[in-house]
Structures are given as structure tokens and as C-alpha cells.
């Protein structure tokens, strides 16, 4: 079953990419007490993710925060080292990267996809959500191959 607006996030472990190295975080703790703009991509360094998705959130970070977002989080089914390198290469200090290396998060919220045709295996779908104190406030899931409703611009229009 896919997560919906009004649902509480499941409690899974994600790995935060930091300058000091990977740090495990529990989703129930991490998303508690704050409003987070989260975006998920099928893979760091992939074409649409690197050319459009991450840059949009970097560019609109101040606008999102002006609309009441406390933190902007990017996630993908990649390891924390890849997520950290992607943020260093194309992101900013305004973006926190949470690696979902085993796809535990996307499985728990019902938003996996099969990227086997591209040699990527099980991945997370492209989506974005606003999470308020651990509860889904907005959810925007893309159709396969699309990049419309999960963008930073689209999210800004919802806030």
C-alpha cells in the first residue's frame, strides 16, 4: 500500500551523508518536530535527477524555507557515500542527503520501482513530499518517465 497524505511515516533507518561519514538516523526521530521538504530520485548522478531535480531544490531552497520549510532532504536508493558526493558535486549545504541504500524507506511507503531494464535494480520512484512532524502533508508521485509534480517549483505552489 502506498503512503497517503495524512499518514505517519514508517520508522526505518536511513543513512545521513555527513562530512564526518555516514550516520544512521531513525525516520521517526529525524522527521519529528519539523517541516521537511523531501524529494526522492531513482538515482544520484542520473540524467534528470542531476540536470533538473536536485538543481531545482538548490535554486529554490530559500523560497521553500520562506514558506515554512525547516529542512530540505534528498533521498535515493544509493549509499551515503554516493549521496554525499552527489550533493558535493551538484547540491548545496541547504540540502541534507539521506541514503536509502537497501530501499527500506521506499518499500515501507510503497513507492518502489523496478529499474532492472536500466541495470539499476530496485529503486525508489521519483516523488516529493512535505512532511510535518513525521506526517505526510503533501505527496507528489511522478508517472514513470515524467518530471512535473515532484519539482521544487511545483512544491512551492502547494505551500
C-alpha positions as MATLAB code, in Angstrom:
seq = 'XXXXXXXXXXXXXXXXXXXXXXXXXXXXXXXXXXXXXXXXXXXXXXXXXXXXXXXXXXXXXXXXXXXXXXXXXXXXXXXXXXXXXXXXXXXXXXXXXXXXXXXXXXXXXXXXXXXXXXXXXXXXXXXXXXXXXXXXXXXXXXXXXXXXXXXXXXXXXXX';
ca = [
       0.000    0.000    0.000;
       1.274    3.450   -0.934;
       1.559    6.100    1.746;
      -1.013    8.902    1.564;
      -1.464   12.458    2.770;
      -2.234   12.334    6.495;
      -0.243    9.133    7.106;
       2.605    8.968    9.599;
       5.957    7.963    8.107;
       7.062    4.432    8.934;
      10.006    4.048   11.278;
      13.021    2.897    9.258;
      16.734    3.590    9.358;
      18.198    5.933    6.776;
      21.834    6.944    6.498;
      22.685   10.633    6.648;
      25.619   11.665    4.478;
      27.861   13.960    6.550;
      31.388   15.341    6.297;
      32.315   13.014    9.179;
      30.950    9.976    7.331;
      27.668    8.057    7.254;
      25.378    8.456   10.284;
      22.344    6.185   10.813;
      19.141    8.032   11.672;
      15.695    6.698   12.555;
      13.000    8.319   10.433;
      10.684    8.672   13.439;
      13.319   10.772   15.213;
      14.666   12.604   12.193;
      11.348   13.965   10.915;
       9.886   14.733   14.360;
       9.188   18.329   15.276;
       9.987   19.948   11.950;
       8.564   20.572    8.497;
      10.639   18.908    5.790;
      10.562   19.125    2.003;
      11.719   15.691    0.838;
      12.448   14.699   -2.737;
      13.277   11.221   -3.951;
      15.058   10.332   -7.160;
      15.673    6.969   -8.837;
      19.430    7.519   -8.581;
      22.063   10.108   -7.786;
      24.048   11.262  -10.826;
      21.356   10.051  -13.251;
      20.373   12.491  -16.045;
      17.047   14.014  -14.945;
      17.973   13.801  -11.273;
      21.218   15.732  -11.788;
      20.067   18.142  -14.508;
      16.669   19.107  -13.072;
      15.581   17.598   -9.774;
      18.449   18.417   -7.393;
      19.270   21.791   -9.030;
      15.647   22.894   -8.649;
      15.713   22.288   -4.911;
      19.101   24.005   -4.614;
      17.808   27.025   -6.542;
      14.525   27.227   -4.599;
      15.900   26.445   -1.119;
      15.453   29.981    0.217;
      11.932   30.201   -1.236;
      10.938   26.888    0.354;
      12.320   27.987    3.716;
      10.467   31.302    3.411;
       7.259   29.241    3.055;
       7.830   27.417    6.355;
      10.097   24.518    5.406;
      12.722   23.865    8.082;
      14.866   21.438    6.091;
      15.218   20.110    2.541;
      16.099   16.426    2.214;
      17.069   14.417   -0.848;
      16.938   10.639   -0.885;
      17.632    7.788   -3.283;
      18.390    4.092   -3.215;
      22.125    4.777   -3.169;
      24.696    4.558   -0.405;
      25.625    7.537    1.761;
      28.989    7.985    0.030;
      27.309    8.387   -3.369;
      24.661   10.713   -1.925;
      27.341   12.827   -0.259;
      29.401   13.021   -3.459;
      26.294   13.986   -5.454;
      25.477   16.770   -3.022;
      29.079   17.976   -3.127;
      29.100   17.917   -6.944;
      25.696   19.450   -7.665;
      23.947   20.275   -4.402;
      24.484   22.682   -1.565;
      24.715   22.944    2.205;
      20.973   23.688    2.107;
      20.250   20.067    1.144;
      20.563   17.111    3.525;
      21.111   13.757    1.859;
      19.564   10.649    3.426;
      20.636    7.441    1.754;
      18.136    4.598    1.436;
      20.714    2.062    0.299;
      18.595   -1.033    0.966;
      15.337    0.578   -0.243;
      13.834    0.158    3.238;
      12.201    3.597    3.201;
      10.671    3.392   -0.282;
       9.488   -0.158    0.372;
       7.857    0.891    3.647;
       5.980    3.743    1.938;
       5.096    1.673   -1.139;
       6.992    3.760   -3.696;
       9.486    1.342   -5.231;
      10.115    0.887   -8.936;
      11.883   -1.740  -10.994;
      14.888   -0.190  -12.716;
      16.225   -3.555  -13.932;
      15.766   -2.523  -17.555;
      18.374    0.177  -16.949;
      20.690   -2.031  -14.856;
      19.602   -0.297  -11.653;
      17.547   -2.985   -9.887;
      15.015   -1.968   -7.261;
      14.836    1.790   -6.773;
      12.576    4.476   -5.394;
      10.122    6.230   -7.656;
      10.550    9.921   -8.389;
       8.433   11.811   -5.869;
       8.369   14.653   -3.403;
       6.543   15.190   -0.141;
       6.171   17.725    2.594;
       6.451   16.067    5.993;
       5.211   17.921    9.049;
       6.250   16.387   12.385;
       6.510   12.936   10.796;
       3.156   13.137    8.983;
       2.762   13.439    5.203;
       1.276   16.858    4.440;
       1.748   16.791    0.647;
       2.634   13.891   -1.673;
       3.570   14.223   -5.341;
       4.374   10.997   -7.198;
       5.535   11.131  -10.805;
       4.291    8.897  -13.579;
       7.148    6.759  -14.986;
       9.494    8.897  -17.062;
       7.890   12.206  -16.025;
       9.284   15.169  -14.147;
       6.399   17.501  -13.367;
       4.825   17.160   -9.926;
       7.919   16.370   -7.842;
       9.817   19.556   -8.675;
      10.666   22.321   -6.244;
       8.554   24.753   -8.290;
       5.500   22.504   -8.040;
       6.016   22.111   -4.296;
       6.297   25.876   -3.856;
       2.902   26.226   -5.491;
       1.428   23.913   -2.845;
       2.819   25.791    0.157;
];
